[in-house]
mmCIF file of C-alpha atoms and ligand atoms in Angstrom:
data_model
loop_
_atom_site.group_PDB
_atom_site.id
_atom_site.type_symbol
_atom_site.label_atom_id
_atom_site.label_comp_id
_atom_site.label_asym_id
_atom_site.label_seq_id
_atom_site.Cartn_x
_atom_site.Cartn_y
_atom_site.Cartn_z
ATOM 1 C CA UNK A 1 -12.254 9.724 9.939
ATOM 2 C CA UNK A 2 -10.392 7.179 7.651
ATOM 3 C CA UNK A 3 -10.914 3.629 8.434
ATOM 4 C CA UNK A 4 -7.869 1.348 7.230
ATOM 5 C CA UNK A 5 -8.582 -2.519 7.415
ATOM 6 C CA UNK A 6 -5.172 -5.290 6.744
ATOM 7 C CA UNK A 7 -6.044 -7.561 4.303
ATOM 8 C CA UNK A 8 -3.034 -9.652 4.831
ATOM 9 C CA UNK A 9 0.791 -9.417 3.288
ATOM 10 C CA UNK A 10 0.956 -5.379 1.785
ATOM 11 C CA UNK A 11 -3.562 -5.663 0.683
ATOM 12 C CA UNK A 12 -5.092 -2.890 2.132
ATOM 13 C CA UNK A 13 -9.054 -1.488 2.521
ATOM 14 C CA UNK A 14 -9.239 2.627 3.354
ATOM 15 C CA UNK A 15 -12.602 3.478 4.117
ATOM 16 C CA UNK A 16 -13.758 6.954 4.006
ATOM 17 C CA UNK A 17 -16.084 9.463 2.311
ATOM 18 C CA UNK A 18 -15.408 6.315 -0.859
ATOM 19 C CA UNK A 19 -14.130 3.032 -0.253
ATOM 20 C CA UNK A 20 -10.152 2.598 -1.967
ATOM 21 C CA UNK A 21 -8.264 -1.298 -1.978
ATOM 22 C CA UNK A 22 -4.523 -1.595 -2.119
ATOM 23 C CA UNK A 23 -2.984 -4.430 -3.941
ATOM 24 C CA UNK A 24 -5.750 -6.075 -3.061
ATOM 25 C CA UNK A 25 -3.950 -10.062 -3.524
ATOM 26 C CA UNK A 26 -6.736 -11.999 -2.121
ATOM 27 C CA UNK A 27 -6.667 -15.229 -4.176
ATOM 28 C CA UNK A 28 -3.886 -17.278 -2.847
ATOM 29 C CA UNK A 29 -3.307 -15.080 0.330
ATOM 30 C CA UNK A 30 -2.318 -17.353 2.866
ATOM 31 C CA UNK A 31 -3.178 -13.945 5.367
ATOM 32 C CA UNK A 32 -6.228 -13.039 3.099
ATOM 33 C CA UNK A 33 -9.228 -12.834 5.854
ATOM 34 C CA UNK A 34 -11.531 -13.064 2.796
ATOM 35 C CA UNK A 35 -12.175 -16.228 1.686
ATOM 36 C CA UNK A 36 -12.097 -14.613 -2.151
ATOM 37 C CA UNK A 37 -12.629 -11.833 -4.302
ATOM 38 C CA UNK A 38 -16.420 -12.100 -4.438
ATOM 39 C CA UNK A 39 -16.312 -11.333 -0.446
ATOM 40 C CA UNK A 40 -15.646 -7.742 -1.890
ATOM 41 C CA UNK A 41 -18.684 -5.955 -3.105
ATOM 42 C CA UNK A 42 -18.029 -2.300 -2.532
ATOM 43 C CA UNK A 43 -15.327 -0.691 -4.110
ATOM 44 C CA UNK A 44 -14.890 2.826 -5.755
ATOM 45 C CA UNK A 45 -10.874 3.099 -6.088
ATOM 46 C CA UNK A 46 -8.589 -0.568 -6.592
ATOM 47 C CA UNK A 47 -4.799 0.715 -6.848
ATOM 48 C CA UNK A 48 -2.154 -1.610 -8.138
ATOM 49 C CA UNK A 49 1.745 -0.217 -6.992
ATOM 50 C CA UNK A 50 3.398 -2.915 -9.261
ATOM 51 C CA UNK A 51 2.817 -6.064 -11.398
ATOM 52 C CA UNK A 52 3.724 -9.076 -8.911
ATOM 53 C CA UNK A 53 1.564 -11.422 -7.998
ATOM 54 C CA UNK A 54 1.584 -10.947 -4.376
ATOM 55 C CA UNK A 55 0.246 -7.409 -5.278
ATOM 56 C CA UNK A 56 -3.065 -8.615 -6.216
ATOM 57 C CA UNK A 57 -3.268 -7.020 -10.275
ATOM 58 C CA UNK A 58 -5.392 -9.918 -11.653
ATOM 59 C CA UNK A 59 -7.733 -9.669 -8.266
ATOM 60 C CA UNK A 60 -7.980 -6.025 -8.519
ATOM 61 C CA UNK A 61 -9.747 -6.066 -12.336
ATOM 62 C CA UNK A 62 -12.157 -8.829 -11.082
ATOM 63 C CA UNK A 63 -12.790 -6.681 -8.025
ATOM 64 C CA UNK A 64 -13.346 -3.537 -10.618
ATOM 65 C CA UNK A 65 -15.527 -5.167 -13.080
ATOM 66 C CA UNK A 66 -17.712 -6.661 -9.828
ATOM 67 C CA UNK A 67 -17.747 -3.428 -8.143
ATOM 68 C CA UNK A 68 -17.381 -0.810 -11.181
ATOM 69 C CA UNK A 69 -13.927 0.782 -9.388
ATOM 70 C CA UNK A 70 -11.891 2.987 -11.273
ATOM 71 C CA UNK A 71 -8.742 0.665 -11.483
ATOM 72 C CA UNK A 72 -5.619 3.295 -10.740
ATOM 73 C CA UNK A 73 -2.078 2.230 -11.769
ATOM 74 C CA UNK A 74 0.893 3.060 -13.641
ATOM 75 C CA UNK A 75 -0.385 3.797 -17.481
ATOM 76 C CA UNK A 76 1.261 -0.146 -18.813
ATOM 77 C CA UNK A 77 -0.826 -1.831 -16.110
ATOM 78 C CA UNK A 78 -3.811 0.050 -17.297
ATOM 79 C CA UNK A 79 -3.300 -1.038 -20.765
ATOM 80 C CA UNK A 80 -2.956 -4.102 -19.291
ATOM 81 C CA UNK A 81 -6.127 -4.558 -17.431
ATOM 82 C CA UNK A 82 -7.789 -3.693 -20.556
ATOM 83 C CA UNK A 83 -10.573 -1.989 -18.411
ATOM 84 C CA UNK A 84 -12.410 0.718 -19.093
ATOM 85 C CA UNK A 85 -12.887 2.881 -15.870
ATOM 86 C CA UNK A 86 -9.443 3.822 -15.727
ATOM 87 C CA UNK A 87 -7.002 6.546 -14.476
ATOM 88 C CA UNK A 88 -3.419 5.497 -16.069
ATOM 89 C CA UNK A 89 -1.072 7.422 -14.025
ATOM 90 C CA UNK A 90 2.832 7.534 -13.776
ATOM 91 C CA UNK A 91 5.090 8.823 -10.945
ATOM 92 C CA UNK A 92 4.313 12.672 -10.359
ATOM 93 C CA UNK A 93 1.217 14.668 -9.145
ATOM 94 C CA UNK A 94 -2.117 13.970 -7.624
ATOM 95 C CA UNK A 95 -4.934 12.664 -10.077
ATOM 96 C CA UNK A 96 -8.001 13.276 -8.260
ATOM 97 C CA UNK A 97 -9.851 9.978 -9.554
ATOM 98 C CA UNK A 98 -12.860 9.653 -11.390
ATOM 99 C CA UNK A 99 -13.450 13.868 -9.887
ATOM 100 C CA UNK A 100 -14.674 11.713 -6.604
ATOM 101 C CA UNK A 101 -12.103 13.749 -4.311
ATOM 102 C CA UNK A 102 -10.020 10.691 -3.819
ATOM 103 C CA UNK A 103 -6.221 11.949 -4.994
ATOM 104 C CA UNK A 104 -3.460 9.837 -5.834
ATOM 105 C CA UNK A 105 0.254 10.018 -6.456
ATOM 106 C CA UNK A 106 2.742 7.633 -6.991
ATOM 107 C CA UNK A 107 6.191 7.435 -5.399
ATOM 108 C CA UNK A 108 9.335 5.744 -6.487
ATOM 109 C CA UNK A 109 9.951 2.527 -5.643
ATOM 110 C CA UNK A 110 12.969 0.142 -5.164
ATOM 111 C CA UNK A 111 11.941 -3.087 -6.525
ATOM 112 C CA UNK A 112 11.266 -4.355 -9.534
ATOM 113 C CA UNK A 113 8.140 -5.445 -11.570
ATOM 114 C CA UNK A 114 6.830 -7.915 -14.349
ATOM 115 C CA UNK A 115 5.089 -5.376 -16.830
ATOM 116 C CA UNK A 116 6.143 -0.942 -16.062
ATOM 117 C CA UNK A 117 8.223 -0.305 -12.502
ATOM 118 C CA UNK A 118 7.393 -0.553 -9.326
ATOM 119 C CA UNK A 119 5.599 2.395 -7.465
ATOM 120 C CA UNK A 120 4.600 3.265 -3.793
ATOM 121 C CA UNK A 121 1.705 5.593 -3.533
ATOM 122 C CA UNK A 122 0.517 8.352 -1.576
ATOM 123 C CA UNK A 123 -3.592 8.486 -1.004
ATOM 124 C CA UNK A 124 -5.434 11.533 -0.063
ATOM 125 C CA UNK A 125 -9.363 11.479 1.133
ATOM 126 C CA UNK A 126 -11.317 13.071 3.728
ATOM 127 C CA UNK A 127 -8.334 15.374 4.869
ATOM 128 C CA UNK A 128 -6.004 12.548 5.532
ATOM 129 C CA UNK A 129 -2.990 11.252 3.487
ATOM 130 C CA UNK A 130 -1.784 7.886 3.724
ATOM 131 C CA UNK A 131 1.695 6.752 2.109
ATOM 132 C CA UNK A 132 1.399 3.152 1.146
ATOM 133 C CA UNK A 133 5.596 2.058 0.181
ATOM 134 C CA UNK A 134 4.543 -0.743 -2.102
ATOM 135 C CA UNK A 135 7.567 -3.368 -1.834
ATOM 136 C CA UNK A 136 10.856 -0.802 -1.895
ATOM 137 C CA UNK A 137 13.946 -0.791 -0.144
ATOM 138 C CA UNK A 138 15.288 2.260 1.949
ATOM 139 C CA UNK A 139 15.934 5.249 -0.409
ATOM 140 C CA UNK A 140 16.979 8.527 0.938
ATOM 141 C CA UNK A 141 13.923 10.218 -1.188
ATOM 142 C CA UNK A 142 11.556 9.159 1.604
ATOM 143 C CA UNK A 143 12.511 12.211 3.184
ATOM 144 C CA UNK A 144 11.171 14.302 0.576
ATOM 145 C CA UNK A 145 7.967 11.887 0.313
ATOM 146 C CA UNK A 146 7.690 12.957 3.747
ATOM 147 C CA UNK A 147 8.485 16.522 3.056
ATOM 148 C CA UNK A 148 5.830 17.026 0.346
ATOM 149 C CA UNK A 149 3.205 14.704 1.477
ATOM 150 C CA UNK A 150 3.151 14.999 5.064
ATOM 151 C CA UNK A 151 1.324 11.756 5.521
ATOM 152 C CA UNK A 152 -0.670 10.740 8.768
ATOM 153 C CA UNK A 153 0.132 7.239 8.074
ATOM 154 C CA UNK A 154 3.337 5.091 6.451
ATOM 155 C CA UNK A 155 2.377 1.676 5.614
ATOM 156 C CA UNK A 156 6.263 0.066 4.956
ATOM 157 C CA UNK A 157 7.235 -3.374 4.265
ATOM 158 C CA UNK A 158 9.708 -4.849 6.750
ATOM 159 C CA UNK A 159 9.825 -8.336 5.810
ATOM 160 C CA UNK A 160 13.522 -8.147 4.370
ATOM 161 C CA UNK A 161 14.820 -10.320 1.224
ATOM 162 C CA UNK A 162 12.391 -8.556 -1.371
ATOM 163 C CA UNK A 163 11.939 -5.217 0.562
ATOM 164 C CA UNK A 164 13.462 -2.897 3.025
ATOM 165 C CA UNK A 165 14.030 -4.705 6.794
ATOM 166 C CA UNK A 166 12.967 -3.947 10.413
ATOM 167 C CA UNK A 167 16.120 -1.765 10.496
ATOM 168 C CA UNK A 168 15.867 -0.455 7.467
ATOM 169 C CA UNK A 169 12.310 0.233 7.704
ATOM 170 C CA UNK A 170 12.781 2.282 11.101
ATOM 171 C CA UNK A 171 15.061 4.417 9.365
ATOM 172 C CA UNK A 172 12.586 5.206 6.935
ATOM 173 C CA UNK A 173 10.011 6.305 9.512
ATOM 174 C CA UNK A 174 13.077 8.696 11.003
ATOM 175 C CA UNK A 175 13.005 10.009 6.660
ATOM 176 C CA UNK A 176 9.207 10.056 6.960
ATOM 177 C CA UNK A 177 8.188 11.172 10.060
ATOM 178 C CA UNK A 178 4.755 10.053 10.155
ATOM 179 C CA UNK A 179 2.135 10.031 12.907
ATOM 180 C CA UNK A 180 1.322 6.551 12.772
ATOM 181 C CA UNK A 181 3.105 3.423 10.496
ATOM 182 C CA UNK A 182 1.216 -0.067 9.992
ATOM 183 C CA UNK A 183 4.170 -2.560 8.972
ATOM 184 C CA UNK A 184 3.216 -5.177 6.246
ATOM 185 C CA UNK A 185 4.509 -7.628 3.637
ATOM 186 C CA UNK A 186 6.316 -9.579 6.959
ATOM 187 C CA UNK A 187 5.214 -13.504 7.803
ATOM 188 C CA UNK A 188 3.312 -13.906 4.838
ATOM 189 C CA UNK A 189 5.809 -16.990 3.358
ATOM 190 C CA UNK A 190 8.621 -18.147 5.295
ATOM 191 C CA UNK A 191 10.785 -16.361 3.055
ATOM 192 C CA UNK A 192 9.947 -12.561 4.428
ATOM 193 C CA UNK A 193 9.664 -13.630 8.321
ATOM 194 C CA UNK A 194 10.291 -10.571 10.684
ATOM 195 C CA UNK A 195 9.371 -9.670 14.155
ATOM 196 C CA UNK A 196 6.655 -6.740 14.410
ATOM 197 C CA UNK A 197 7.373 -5.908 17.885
ATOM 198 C CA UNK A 198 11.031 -5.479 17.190
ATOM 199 C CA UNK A 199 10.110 -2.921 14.475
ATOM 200 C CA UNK A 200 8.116 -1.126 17.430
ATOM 201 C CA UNK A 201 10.799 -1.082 19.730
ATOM 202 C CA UNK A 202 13.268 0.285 17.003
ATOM 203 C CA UNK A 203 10.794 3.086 16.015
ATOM 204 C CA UNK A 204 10.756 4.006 19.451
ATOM 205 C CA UNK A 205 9.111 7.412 20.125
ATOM 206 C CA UNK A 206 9.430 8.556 16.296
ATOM 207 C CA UNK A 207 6.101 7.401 15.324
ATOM 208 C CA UNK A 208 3.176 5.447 16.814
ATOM 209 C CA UNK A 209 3.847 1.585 15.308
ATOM 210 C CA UNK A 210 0.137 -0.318 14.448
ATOM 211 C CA UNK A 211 0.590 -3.913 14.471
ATOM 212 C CA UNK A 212 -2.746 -5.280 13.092
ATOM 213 C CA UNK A 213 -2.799 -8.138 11.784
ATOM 214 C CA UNK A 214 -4.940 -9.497 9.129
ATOM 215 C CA UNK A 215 -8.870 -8.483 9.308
ATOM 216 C CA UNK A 216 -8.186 -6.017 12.317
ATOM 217 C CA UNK A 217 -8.792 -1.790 11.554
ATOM 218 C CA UNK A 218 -7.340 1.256 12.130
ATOM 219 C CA UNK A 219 -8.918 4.646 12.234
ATOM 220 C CA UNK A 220 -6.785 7.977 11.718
HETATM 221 ZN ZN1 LIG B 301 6.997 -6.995 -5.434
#
């Protein structure tokens, strides 16, 4: 079982056999149910998909010098972060982190990014594989993220203006045929507003939608 907590706009916490964040933005959240980074004291995997501040880099190597995480990104973020318990990565295979049996793979990404590109990534622990997007818009390549990867769970952005839409976004679950999607990076700012339920309704019977919002879990 694989435990997946919403830390508010795309910040997510996977709990399994080891404990992984997702751009975990916490400072300056206005969705963070943390009050800050020091409300995080178990961590063994922080992965940053791209260098925005919404994504949470500058959180995630205070969270990895607190918690002694391996800090996981693309190899210029790494350099970077100027940490030590690293695995610089770039798009391409699984790295199975630290040997801890957490692998990770990143994905292309439509989007752009301060320092390297933007990624999405694709997280396997425990027997399950999750596909988080990171901020993208629709590319037809999700259907071979979906071919390779076969993921239980699609996390996808639908908030529009930055990323892909509701629309958008449902055609992505038709490319990535997942069991289960959580929508994020929606509502956050008044800039990215989008309906959740309308997303559900639009999926229809292709995939089980999870609306959680910020502080609520999921298990797959
Ligand atoms: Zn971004």
């Amino acid at each position: 079982m694989v435990k997946v907590t919403f830390l508010g706009h795309a910040a997510f916490k996977i709990e399994g056999s080891k404990t992984v964040l997702v751009d975990p933005f916490i400072t300056g959240n206005p969705q963070s149910p943390l009050k800050g980074v020091e409300d995080i004291d178990k961590a063994d995997v922080v992965i940053v998909t791209h260098d925005h501040g919404d994504h949470g880099f500058e959180d995630a190597v205070k969270i990895c010098k607190r918690t002694g995480a391996y800090f996981v990104s693309q190899y210029e973020l790494v350099v970077k972060s100027n940490l030590e318990k690293v695995e610089p990565m770039n798009i391409g295979g699984f790295v199975n982190v630290g040997g801890m049996g957490v692998e990770v793979a990143f994905t292309p990404a439509w989007h752009t990014a301060g320092v390297g590109d933007p990624t999405g990534v694709i997280i396997r622990m425990d027997g399950k594989t999750i596909y988080h997007a990171g901020d993208t818009g629709l590319f037809y390549d999700m259907k071979l993220i979906g071919e390779l990867y076969k993921p239980d769970l699609a996390i996808l952005p639908i908030g529009s203006r930055f990323t892909m839409d509701i629309y958008q976004a449902a055609k992505a679950v038709e490319f990535i045929s997942p069991k289960f999607v959580i929508p994020m990076h929606y509502n956050t700012f008044d800039l990215i507003k989008a309906d959740p339920k309308e997303f559900e309704r639009l999926v229809g019977d292709k995939a089980k939608v999870v609306i959680l919002n910020p502080g609520e879990s999921f298990e797959i």
